[in-house]
Amino acid sequence: MTVQKSMSGRAWTELIILSFLWGGTFLSVRVALNEVGPLTAVTHRVGWAALVLWGIVALKRLQVPLTVRALGAFAAMGLLNNVVPFTLQAWGQLHIETGLTSILNAGTAIWGVLVAAVFFADEKLTTKKIAGVTLGFLGVATAIGLDTLSNLDLRSVAQLAVIASTISYAFAGVIARKLLSDVHPIVCAAGMLTASTIIMLPTTTTIEGALTLALGAETWLAIGYYTIFATALAYLLYYRVLAMAGTGNLMVCTLLIAPIAILLGAVFLGETLQPQAFVGFGILAVGLIILSRRR
């Protein structure tokens, strides 16, 4: 009998940290977009993060695989886990509300479970997973405000772009587990981000012009956050949780990102939480408890 992937206490801890790191991404990217274009914002993100991670690889003297299989996996991950979703979400944020973007992004957990069930015998689609992810998604929607869903228009190109980004994330998780499970997580992240940079640099230069370092302090702070914390450090945790818990369980972090963003807004910006937020957190908690229960 195939043993199903489950969430250990350590996996949950690192998953929550990862969710906090990614929870501030929407705000920091939006700040950067006030001065630079979406492609430029993404190029800064993957380029600087790659440099940080290669520094860590050098310090730890980690082995870097140069096989066709590994290089192909880095390229596929760079495209599906960085270039496509980062670009689509950055562009989408210029045209739709942050709350709606967060709700749509939370759909990654649903796609992650569905796609993983197709490719992996130990991540089959169970009643528990369906119930947990569904409740989690409902919790996120409630916390942000169910009335936000009234703005959902599938004919909107921007909203379709964000939805497409979540599907891309799900398939990236499958490729990472199938082709990179035997590669050190730091090397995985560095290779993936390098491939992303190679793709983004000529694309950005052609469409938005050459990169410039003459940016405002606020923009650099935003870039610094989503480069070092929300990308370099976050991807180290991403691959660790993937190895411990599997693709479907990893995608649960997207359910936590939106409510964490609400909490950060309340703590650091003095924003008032509406009663619906606490109701949403309750529903989300029930969904996560269902997902974390073991047989």
Short mmCIF file of C-alpha atoms in Angstrom, two decimals:
data_model
loop_
_atom_site.label_atom_id
_atom_site.label_comp_id
_atom_site.label_asym_id
_atom_site.label_seq_id
_atom_site.Cartn_x
_atom_site.Cartn_y
_atom_site.Cartn_z
CA MET A 1 0.00 0.00 0.00
CA THR A 2 1.31 3.47 -0.93
CA VAL A 3 1.93 5.70 2.10
CA GLN A 4 0.22 9.07 1.69
CA LYS A 5 2.14 12.28 2.27
CA SER A 6 1.17 14.07 5.49
CA MET A 7 2.15 17.25 7.36
CA SER A 8 4.53 16.88 10.30
CA GLY A 9 4.88 19.54 12.99
CA ARG A 10 8.13 20.75 11.43
CA ALA A 11 6.54 20.95 7.99
CA TRP A 12 3.65 23.00 9.40
CA THR A 13 6.07 25.39 11.13
CA GLU A 14 8.08 26.03 7.98
CA LEU A 15 4.90 26.28 5.92
CA ILE A 16 3.56 29.02 8.20
CA ILE A 17 6.88 30.92 8.02
CA LEU A 18 6.76 30.62 4.23
CA SER A 19 3.21 31.97 4.23
CA PHE A 20 4.26 34.99 6.30
CA LEU A 21 7.12 35.72 3.90
CA TRP A 22 4.82 35.51 0.89
CA GLY A 23 2.05 37.38 2.71
CA GLY A 24 3.86 40.68 2.22
CA THR A 25 4.59 40.09 -1.45
CA PHE A 26 1.40 41.69 -2.80
CA LEU A 27 2.09 44.96 -0.98
CA SER A 28 5.80 45.16 -1.83
CA VAL A 29 5.27 44.33 -5.49
CA ARG A 30 2.48 46.89 -5.73
CA VAL A 31 4.79 49.56 -4.25
CA ALA A 32 7.47 48.72 -6.83
CA LEU A 33 4.93 48.93 -9.65
CA ASN A 34 4.44 52.61 -8.84
CA GLU A 35 7.83 53.27 -10.46
CA VAL A 36 8.70 50.27 -12.66
CA GLY A 37 6.83 48.05 -15.09
CA PRO A 38 5.68 44.50 -14.22
CA LEU A 39 8.43 42.82 -16.27
CA THR A 40 11.10 45.01 -14.67
CA ALA A 41 9.73 44.23 -11.21
CA VAL A 42 9.93 40.49 -11.93
CA THR A 43 13.44 40.74 -13.41
CA HIS A 44 14.72 42.48 -10.28
CA ARG A 45 13.03 39.82 -8.18
CA VAL A 46 14.56 36.77 -9.84
CA GLY A 47 17.93 38.34 -10.67
CA TRP A 48 18.91 39.61 -7.22
CA ALA A 49 17.49 36.54 -5.51
CA ALA A 50 19.59 34.29 -7.76
CA LEU A 51 22.75 36.17 -6.77
CA VAL A 52 21.93 35.80 -3.07
CA LEU A 53 21.36 32.07 -3.40
CA TRP A 54 24.49 31.41 -5.46
CA GLY A 55 26.43 33.13 -2.69
CA ILE A 56 24.98 30.63 -0.23
CA VAL A 57 25.74 27.74 -2.59
CA ALA A 58 29.38 28.90 -2.79
CA LEU A 59 29.71 29.30 0.98
CA LYS A 60 28.31 25.82 1.61
CA ARG A 61 30.25 24.33 -1.32
CA LEU A 62 27.18 22.51 -2.54
CA GLN A 63 27.34 20.25 -5.57
CA VAL A 64 25.60 21.65 -8.64
CA PRO A 65 24.28 19.07 -11.14
CA LEU A 66 25.01 19.96 -14.76
CA THR A 67 23.16 17.10 -16.41
CA VAL A 68 20.64 17.70 -19.19
CA ARG A 69 17.88 16.46 -16.86
CA ALA A 70 18.76 18.94 -14.09
CA LEU A 71 19.28 21.92 -16.39
CA GLY A 72 16.01 21.16 -18.16
CA ALA A 73 14.23 20.97 -14.81
CA PHE A 74 15.73 24.33 -13.74
CA ALA A 75 14.48 25.89 -16.98
CA ALA A 76 11.00 24.38 -16.61
CA MET A 77 10.76 25.48 -12.97
CA GLY A 78 12.03 28.95 -13.82
CA LEU A 79 9.30 29.31 -16.44
CA LEU A 80 6.39 27.76 -14.51
CA ASN A 81 7.24 28.84 -10.97
CA ASN A 82 8.67 32.32 -11.64
CA VAL A 83 8.42 33.84 -15.09
CA VAL A 84 4.80 32.96 -15.89
CA PRO A 85 3.13 33.42 -12.46
CA PHE A 86 5.22 36.40 -11.30
CA THR A 87 4.60 38.28 -14.54
CA LEU A 88 0.89 37.45 -14.77
CA GLN A 89 0.23 38.43 -11.14
CA ALA A 90 2.28 41.63 -11.32
CA TRP A 91 0.41 42.70 -14.45
CA GLY A 92 -2.92 41.60 -12.96
CA GLN A 93 -2.34 43.74 -9.86
CA LEU A 94 -2.33 46.82 -12.07
CA HIS A 95 -5.93 46.16 -13.10
CA ILE A 96 -7.79 44.34 -10.30
CA GLU A 97 -8.18 44.73 -6.55
CA THR A 98 -5.64 43.26 -4.14
CA GLY A 99 -8.38 41.39 -2.26
CA LEU A 100 -9.63 39.72 -5.40
CA THR A 101 -6.06 38.88 -6.43
CA SER A 102 -5.50 37.22 -3.06
CA ILE A 103 -8.66 35.15 -3.36
CA LEU A 104 -7.73 33.99 -6.84
CA ASN A 105 -4.18 33.23 -5.70
CA ALA A 106 -5.55 31.01 -2.93
CA GLY A 107 -6.92 28.80 -5.69
CA THR A 108 -3.35 27.51 -6.07
CA ALA A 109 -4.03 25.12 -3.20
CA ILE A 110 -6.98 23.63 -5.04
CA TRP A 111 -5.06 23.26 -8.31
CA GLY A 112 -2.07 21.89 -6.39
CA VAL A 113 -4.10 19.09 -4.82
CA LEU A 114 -5.83 18.24 -8.11
CA VAL A 115 -2.67 18.20 -10.22
CA ALA A 116 -0.69 16.26 -7.60
CA ALA A 117 -3.43 13.64 -7.45
CA VAL A 118 -3.02 13.03 -11.19
CA PHE A 119 0.76 12.55 -11.09
CA PHE A 120 1.53 11.01 -7.68
CA ALA A 121 0.13 7.83 -6.11
CA ASP A 122 0.93 9.06 -2.59
CA GLU A 123 -1.06 12.28 -3.06
CA LYS A 124 -4.34 10.82 -4.22
CA LEU A 125 -7.48 12.91 -3.97
CA THR A 126 -9.24 11.93 -0.75
CA THR A 127 -12.48 13.19 0.77
CA LYS A 128 -10.44 14.77 3.57
CA LYS A 129 -8.30 16.77 1.14
CA ILE A 130 -11.29 17.95 -0.85
CA ALA A 131 -13.11 19.05 2.31
CA GLY A 132 -10.04 20.72 3.84
CA VAL A 133 -9.03 22.71 0.78
CA THR A 134 -12.62 23.73 0.03
CA LEU A 135 -13.11 25.02 3.58
CA GLY A 136 -9.75 26.77 3.49
CA PHE A 137 -10.60 28.56 0.28
CA LEU A 138 -14.00 29.57 1.70
CA GLY A 139 -12.24 30.88 4.81
CA VAL A 140 -9.91 33.10 2.78
CA ALA A 141 -12.83 34.42 0.75
CA THR A 142 -14.81 35.17 3.90
CA ALA A 143 -11.89 36.89 5.63
CA ILE A 144 -11.37 39.26 2.73
CA GLY A 145 -15.10 39.69 2.14
CA LEU A 146 -17.48 37.53 0.17
CA ASP A 147 -18.78 40.68 -1.50
CA THR A 148 -15.40 40.93 -3.24
CA LEU A 149 -16.37 37.87 -5.24
CA SER A 150 -19.12 39.91 -6.87
CA ASN A 151 -16.36 41.66 -8.83
CA LEU A 152 -15.17 38.36 -10.29
CA ASP A 153 -15.59 38.42 -14.04
CA LEU A 154 -14.02 35.53 -15.89
CA ARG A 155 -14.09 37.62 -19.02
CA SER A 156 -11.61 39.98 -17.47
CA VAL A 157 -8.19 39.34 -18.94
CA ALA A 158 -6.45 40.42 -15.74
CA GLN A 159 -8.41 37.99 -13.59
CA LEU A 160 -7.83 35.19 -16.07
CA ALA A 161 -4.11 36.00 -15.90
CA VAL A 162 -4.04 35.54 -12.13
CA ILE A 163 -5.99 32.27 -12.41
CA ALA A 164 -3.50 31.05 -15.04
CA SER A 165 -0.64 31.87 -12.67
CA THR A 166 -2.08 29.58 -9.98
CA ILE A 167 -2.31 26.68 -12.43
CA SER A 168 1.31 27.32 -13.42
CA TYR A 169 2.38 27.10 -9.76
CA ALA A 170 0.65 23.73 -9.40
CA PHE A 171 2.46 22.16 -12.35
CA ALA A 172 5.77 23.61 -11.15
CA GLY A 173 5.36 21.73 -7.89
CA VAL A 174 4.97 18.47 -9.82
CA ILE A 175 8.11 19.08 -11.89
CA ALA A 176 10.12 19.94 -8.78
CA ARG A 177 9.18 16.71 -7.07
CA LYS A 178 9.62 14.51 -10.15
CA LEU A 179 12.93 15.89 -11.43
CA LEU A 180 14.65 17.72 -8.56
CA SER A 181 13.91 15.66 -5.46
CA ASP A 182 17.54 14.48 -5.28
CA VAL A 183 19.04 17.99 -5.64
CA HIS A 184 19.82 20.20 -2.63
CA PRO A 185 16.99 22.74 -2.04
CA ILE A 186 19.34 25.73 -2.19
CA VAL A 187 20.77 24.56 -5.52
CA CYS A 188 17.23 23.97 -6.81
CA ALA A 189 16.18 27.51 -5.94
CA ALA A 190 19.38 29.08 -7.32
CA GLY A 191 19.18 27.14 -10.58
CA MET A 192 15.50 27.93 -11.04
CA LEU A 193 15.97 31.65 -10.43
CA THR A 194 18.99 31.77 -12.74
CA ALA A 195 16.96 30.22 -15.53
CA SER A 196 14.22 32.77 -14.82
CA THR A 197 16.72 35.63 -15.05
CA ILE A 198 18.08 34.35 -18.38
CA ILE A 199 14.52 34.34 -19.73
CA MET A 200 13.46 37.68 -18.24
CA LEU A 201 16.45 39.92 -19.02
CA PRO A 202 16.13 40.00 -22.83
CA THR A 203 12.34 39.98 -22.62
CA THR A 204 12.25 42.96 -20.26
CA THR A 205 14.87 44.91 -22.20
CA THR A 206 12.93 44.45 -25.43
CA ILE A 207 9.51 45.39 -24.04
CA GLU A 208 10.17 47.84 -21.17
CA GLY A 209 13.71 48.97 -21.84
CA ALA A 210 17.05 48.40 -20.11
CA LEU A 211 17.10 47.98 -16.32
CA THR A 212 18.14 50.99 -14.28
CA LEU A 213 19.38 51.29 -10.71
CA ALA A 214 18.20 54.91 -10.46
CA LEU A 215 15.10 54.12 -8.42
CA GLY A 216 13.53 55.73 -5.37
CA ALA A 217 14.27 54.55 -1.83
CA GLU A 218 10.71 53.22 -1.37
CA THR A 219 11.01 51.18 -4.55
CA TRP A 220 14.34 49.69 -3.47
CA LEU A 221 12.90 48.79 -0.07
CA ALA A 222 10.03 47.00 -1.79
CA ILE A 223 12.41 45.22 -4.18
CA GLY A 224 14.69 44.30 -1.28
CA TYR A 225 11.83 42.69 0.62
CA TYR A 226 10.36 40.65 -2.19
CA THR A 227 13.84 39.70 -3.44
CA ILE A 228 15.61 38.62 -0.24
CA PHE A 229 12.73 37.52 1.98
CA ALA A 230 9.80 36.70 -0.29
CA THR A 231 11.93 35.00 -2.97
CA ALA A 232 15.44 33.88 -1.89
CA LEU A 233 14.56 32.81 1.66
CA ALA A 234 11.04 31.73 0.73
CA TYR A 235 12.24 29.31 -1.95
CA LEU A 236 14.64 27.67 0.48
CA LEU A 237 11.61 26.84 2.60
CA TYR A 238 9.54 25.97 -0.49
CA TYR A 239 11.78 23.08 -1.50
CA ARG A 240 12.18 21.86 2.10
CA VAL A 241 8.42 21.68 2.65
CA LEU A 242 7.97 20.08 -0.78
CA ALA A 243 10.35 17.26 0.19
CA MET A 244 8.71 16.76 3.60
CA ALA A 245 5.03 17.08 2.73
CA GLY A 246 4.49 16.76 -1.03
CA THR A 247 3.04 19.01 -3.72
CA GLY A 248 -0.59 19.12 -2.60
CA ASN A 249 0.22 19.90 1.04
CA LEU A 250 2.73 22.57 -0.02
CA MET A 251 0.03 24.47 -1.89
CA VAL A 252 -1.92 24.89 1.37
CA CYS A 253 0.35 27.87 2.10
CA THR A 254 -1.62 29.89 -0.45
CA LEU A 255 -4.64 29.60 1.84
CA LEU A 256 -2.70 31.38 4.60
CA ILE A 257 -1.23 34.23 2.56
CA ALA A 258 -4.35 36.41 2.29
CA PRO A 259 -5.35 36.35 6.00
CA ILE A 260 -1.72 36.92 6.99
CA ALA A 261 -1.68 39.99 4.76
CA ILE A 262 -4.78 41.25 6.58
CA LEU A 263 -3.13 40.72 9.97
CA LEU A 264 0.07 42.48 8.88
CA GLY A 265 -2.01 45.41 7.68
CA ALA A 266 -3.70 45.64 11.08
CA VAL A 267 -0.41 45.49 13.00
CA PHE A 268 1.80 47.74 10.86
CA LEU A 269 -0.66 50.02 9.08
CA GLY A 270 -3.34 50.37 11.74
CA GLU A 271 -6.02 48.86 9.52
CA THR A 272 -9.18 47.69 11.29
CA LEU A 273 -10.18 44.07 10.96
CA GLN A 274 -13.83 43.54 10.12
CA PRO A 275 -15.82 40.83 11.99
CA GLN A 276 -15.92 38.82 8.78
CA ALA A 277 -12.14 38.44 8.98
CA PHE A 278 -12.38 36.53 12.25
CA VAL A 279 -15.16 34.34 10.85
CA GLY A 280 -12.94 33.62 7.86
CA PHE A 281 -10.01 32.72 10.09
CA GLY A 282 -12.23 30.26 11.94
CA ILE A 283 -13.34 28.54 8.73
CA LEU A 284 -9.74 28.49 7.50
CA ALA A 285 -8.58 26.91 10.76
CA VAL A 286 -11.13 24.12 10.42
CA GLY A 287 -9.94 23.42 6.88
CA LEU A 288 -6.28 23.28 7.98
CA ILE A 289 -7.14 20.97 10.89
CA ILE A 290 -8.85 18.59 8.48
CA LEU A 291 -5.83 18.64 6.17
CA SER A 292 -3.35 18.05 9.00
CA ARG A 293 -5.18 15.13 10.66
CA ARG A 294 -3.44 11.80 10.34
CA ARG A 295 -5.08 8.40 10.11
#
